[in-house]
Short mmCIF file of C-alpha atoms in Angstrom, two decimals:
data_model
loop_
_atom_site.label_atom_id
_atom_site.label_comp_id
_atom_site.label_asym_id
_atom_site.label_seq_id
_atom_site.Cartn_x
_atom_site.Cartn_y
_atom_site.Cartn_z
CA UNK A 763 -53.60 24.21 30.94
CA UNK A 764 -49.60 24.89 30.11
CA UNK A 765 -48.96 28.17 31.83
CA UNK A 766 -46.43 28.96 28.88
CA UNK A 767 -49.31 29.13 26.47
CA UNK A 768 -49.24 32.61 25.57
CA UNK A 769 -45.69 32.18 23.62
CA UNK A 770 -47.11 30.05 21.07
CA UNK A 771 -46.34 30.81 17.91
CA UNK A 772 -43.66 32.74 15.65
CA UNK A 773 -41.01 34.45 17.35
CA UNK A 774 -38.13 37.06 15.86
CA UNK A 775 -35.10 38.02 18.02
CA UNK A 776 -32.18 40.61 16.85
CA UNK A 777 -28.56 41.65 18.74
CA UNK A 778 -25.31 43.62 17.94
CA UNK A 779 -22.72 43.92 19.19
CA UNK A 780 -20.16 46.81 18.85
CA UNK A 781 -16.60 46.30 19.35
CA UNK A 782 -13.58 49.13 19.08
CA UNK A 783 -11.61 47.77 16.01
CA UNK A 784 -8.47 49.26 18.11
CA UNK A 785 -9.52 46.99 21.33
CA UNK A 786 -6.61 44.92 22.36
CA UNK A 787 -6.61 42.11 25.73
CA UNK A 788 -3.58 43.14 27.46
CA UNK A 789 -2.63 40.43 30.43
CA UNK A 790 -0.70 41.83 33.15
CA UNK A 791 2.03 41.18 35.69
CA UNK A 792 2.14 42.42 39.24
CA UNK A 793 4.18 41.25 41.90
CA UNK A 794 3.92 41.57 45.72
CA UNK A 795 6.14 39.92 47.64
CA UNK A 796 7.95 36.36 46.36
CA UNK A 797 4.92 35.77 45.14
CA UNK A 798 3.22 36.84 41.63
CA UNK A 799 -0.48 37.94 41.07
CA UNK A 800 -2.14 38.39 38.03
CA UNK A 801 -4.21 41.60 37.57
CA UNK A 802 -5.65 43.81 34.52
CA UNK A 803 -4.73 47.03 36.39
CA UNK A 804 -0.94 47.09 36.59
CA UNK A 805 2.39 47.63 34.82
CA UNK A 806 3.97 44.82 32.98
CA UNK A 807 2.40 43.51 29.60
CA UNK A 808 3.35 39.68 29.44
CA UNK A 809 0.92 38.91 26.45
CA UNK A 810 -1.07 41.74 23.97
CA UNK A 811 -3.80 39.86 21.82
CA UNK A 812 -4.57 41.91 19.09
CA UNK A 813 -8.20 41.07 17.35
CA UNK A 814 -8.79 44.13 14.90
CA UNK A 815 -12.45 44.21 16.42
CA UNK A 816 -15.92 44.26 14.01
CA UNK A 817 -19.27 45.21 14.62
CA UNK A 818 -21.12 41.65 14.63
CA UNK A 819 -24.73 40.61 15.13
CA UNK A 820 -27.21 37.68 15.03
CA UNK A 821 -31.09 36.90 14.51
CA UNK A 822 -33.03 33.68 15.51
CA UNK A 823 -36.08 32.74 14.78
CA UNK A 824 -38.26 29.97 15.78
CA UNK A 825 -41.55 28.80 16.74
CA UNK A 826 -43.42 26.48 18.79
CA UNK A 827 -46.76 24.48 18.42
CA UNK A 828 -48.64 22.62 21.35
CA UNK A 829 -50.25 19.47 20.13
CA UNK A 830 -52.04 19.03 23.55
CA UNK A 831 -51.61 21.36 26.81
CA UNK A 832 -49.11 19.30 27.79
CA UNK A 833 -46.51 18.74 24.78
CA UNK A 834 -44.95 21.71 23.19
CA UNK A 835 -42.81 21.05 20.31
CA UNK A 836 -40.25 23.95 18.97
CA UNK A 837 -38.22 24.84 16.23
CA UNK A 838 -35.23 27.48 15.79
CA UNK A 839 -32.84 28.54 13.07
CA UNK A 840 -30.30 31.51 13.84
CA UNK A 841 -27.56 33.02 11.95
CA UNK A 842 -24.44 34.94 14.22
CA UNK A 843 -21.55 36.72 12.37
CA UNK A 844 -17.83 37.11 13.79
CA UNK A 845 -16.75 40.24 15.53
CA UNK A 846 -12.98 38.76 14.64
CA UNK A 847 -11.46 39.46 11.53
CA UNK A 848 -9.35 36.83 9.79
CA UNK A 849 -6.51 38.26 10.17
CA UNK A 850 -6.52 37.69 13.77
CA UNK A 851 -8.24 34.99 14.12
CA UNK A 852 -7.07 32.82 16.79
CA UNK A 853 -7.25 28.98 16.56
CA UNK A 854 -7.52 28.41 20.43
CA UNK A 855 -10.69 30.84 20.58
CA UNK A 856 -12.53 30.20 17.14
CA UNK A 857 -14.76 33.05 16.17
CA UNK A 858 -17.01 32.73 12.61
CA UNK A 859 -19.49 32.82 11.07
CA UNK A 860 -22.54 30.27 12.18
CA UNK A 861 -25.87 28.98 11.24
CA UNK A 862 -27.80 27.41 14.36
CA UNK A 863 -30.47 24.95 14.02
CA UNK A 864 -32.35 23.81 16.70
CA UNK A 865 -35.50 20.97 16.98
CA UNK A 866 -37.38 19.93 20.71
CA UNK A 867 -40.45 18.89 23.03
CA UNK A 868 -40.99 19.88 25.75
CA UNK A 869 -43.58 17.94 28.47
CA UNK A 870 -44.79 18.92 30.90
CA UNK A 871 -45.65 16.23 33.16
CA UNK A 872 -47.28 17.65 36.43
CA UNK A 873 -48.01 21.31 37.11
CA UNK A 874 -44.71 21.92 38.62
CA UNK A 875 -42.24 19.26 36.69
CA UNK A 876 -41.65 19.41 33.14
CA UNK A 877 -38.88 17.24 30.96
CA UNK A 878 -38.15 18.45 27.91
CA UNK A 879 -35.20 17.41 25.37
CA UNK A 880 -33.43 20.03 22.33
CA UNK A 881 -31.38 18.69 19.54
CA UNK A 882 -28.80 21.60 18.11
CA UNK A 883 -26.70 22.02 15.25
CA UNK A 884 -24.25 24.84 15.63
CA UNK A 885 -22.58 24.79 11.06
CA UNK A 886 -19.91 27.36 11.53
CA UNK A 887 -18.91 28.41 7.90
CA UNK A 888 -15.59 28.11 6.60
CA UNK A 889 -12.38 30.38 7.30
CA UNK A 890 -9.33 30.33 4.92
CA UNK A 891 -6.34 32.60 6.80
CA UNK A 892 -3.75 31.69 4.59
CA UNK A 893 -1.77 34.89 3.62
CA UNK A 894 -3.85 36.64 5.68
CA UNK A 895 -2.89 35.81 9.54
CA UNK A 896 -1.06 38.60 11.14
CA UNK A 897 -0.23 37.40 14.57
CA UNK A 898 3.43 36.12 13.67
CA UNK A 899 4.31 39.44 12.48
CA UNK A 900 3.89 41.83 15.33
CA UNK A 901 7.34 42.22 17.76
CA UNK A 902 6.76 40.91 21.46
CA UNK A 903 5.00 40.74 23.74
CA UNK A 904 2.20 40.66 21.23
CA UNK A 905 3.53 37.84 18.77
CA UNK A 906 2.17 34.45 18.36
CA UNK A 907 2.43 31.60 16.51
CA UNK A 908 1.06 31.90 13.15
CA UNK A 909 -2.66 30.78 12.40
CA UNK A 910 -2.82 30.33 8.74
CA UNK A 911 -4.76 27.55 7.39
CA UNK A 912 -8.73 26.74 6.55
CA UNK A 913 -11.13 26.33 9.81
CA UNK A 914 -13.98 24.74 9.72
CA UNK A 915 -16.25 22.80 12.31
CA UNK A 916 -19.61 21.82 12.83
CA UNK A 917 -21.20 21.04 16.86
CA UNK A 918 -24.35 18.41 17.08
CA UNK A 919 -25.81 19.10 20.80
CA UNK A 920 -28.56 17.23 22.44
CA UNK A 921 -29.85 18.66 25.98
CA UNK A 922 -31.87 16.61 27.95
CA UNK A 923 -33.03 18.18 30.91
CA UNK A 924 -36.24 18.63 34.08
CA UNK A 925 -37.65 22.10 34.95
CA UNK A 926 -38.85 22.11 38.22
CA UNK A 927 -41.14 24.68 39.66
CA UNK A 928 -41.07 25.89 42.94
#
């Protein structure tokens, strides 16, 4: 018998999370010596990365069916808003809005061995800055190079992997 039996079935998770809208990364500078460190904690703001913080959250929901005690087959589909506003949305660190979709089997072979293999789809909705971006604007240290434009991207995973008991 699967020992993961009891999680058959419909499943429903929620999360938030709760930002400061006035929460800034500051990178600092401290030196000691010839030598520079790099430390949260000290005088001398080299960078300030301004993000205008939301309060974001997701849900997912899936559920999986065992065909025989050894072959579990699940299904997902999640939805996870952006704690960045598009004003400061930063084209090195994309932040949006997202639909996840997920499909997979799990086997397990022997009592302590199991393979199992997820496909993912990660459709991140699109993001149109222009006019909007902010980050040009602000004096130094805290201005960047402008990220106007429309973002949009879409991530295909597949995640084979073994789950070895002990």
């Amino acid at each position: 018998m699967c020992p993961r039996r009891q999680r058959q079935g419909p499943w429903l998770r929620l999360h938030r999370r709760r930002q400061s809208p006035h929460r800034a990364r500051r990178i600092r500078r401290r030196r000691e010596g010839p030598t520079a460190r790099w430390s949260h904690e000290t005088n001398g703001t080299i960078q300030h990365l301004p993000r205008f913080w939301k309060d974001a959250g997701g849900v997912r929901a899936g559920a999986s069916y065992w065909f025989i005690p050894q072959l579990e087959t699940y299904v997902g589909a999640g939805y996870d808003s952006s704690a960045v506003r598009p004003q400061t949305l930063d084209a090195a660190l994309m932040d949006m809005n997202k639909m996840s979709f997920s499909l997979g089997a799990r086997w397990q072979i022997v009592k302590q061995f199991a393979m199992a293999l997820t496909i993912s789809d990660i459709a991140y909705f699109k993001v149109d800055t222009n006019k909007r971006s902010v980050l040009n604007k602000f004096a130094a240290p805290t201005k960047q190079a402008s990220a106007e434009g429309i973002y949009k991207q879409n991530i295909l995973l597949a995640n084979l992997y073994l789950d070895v008991r002990f």
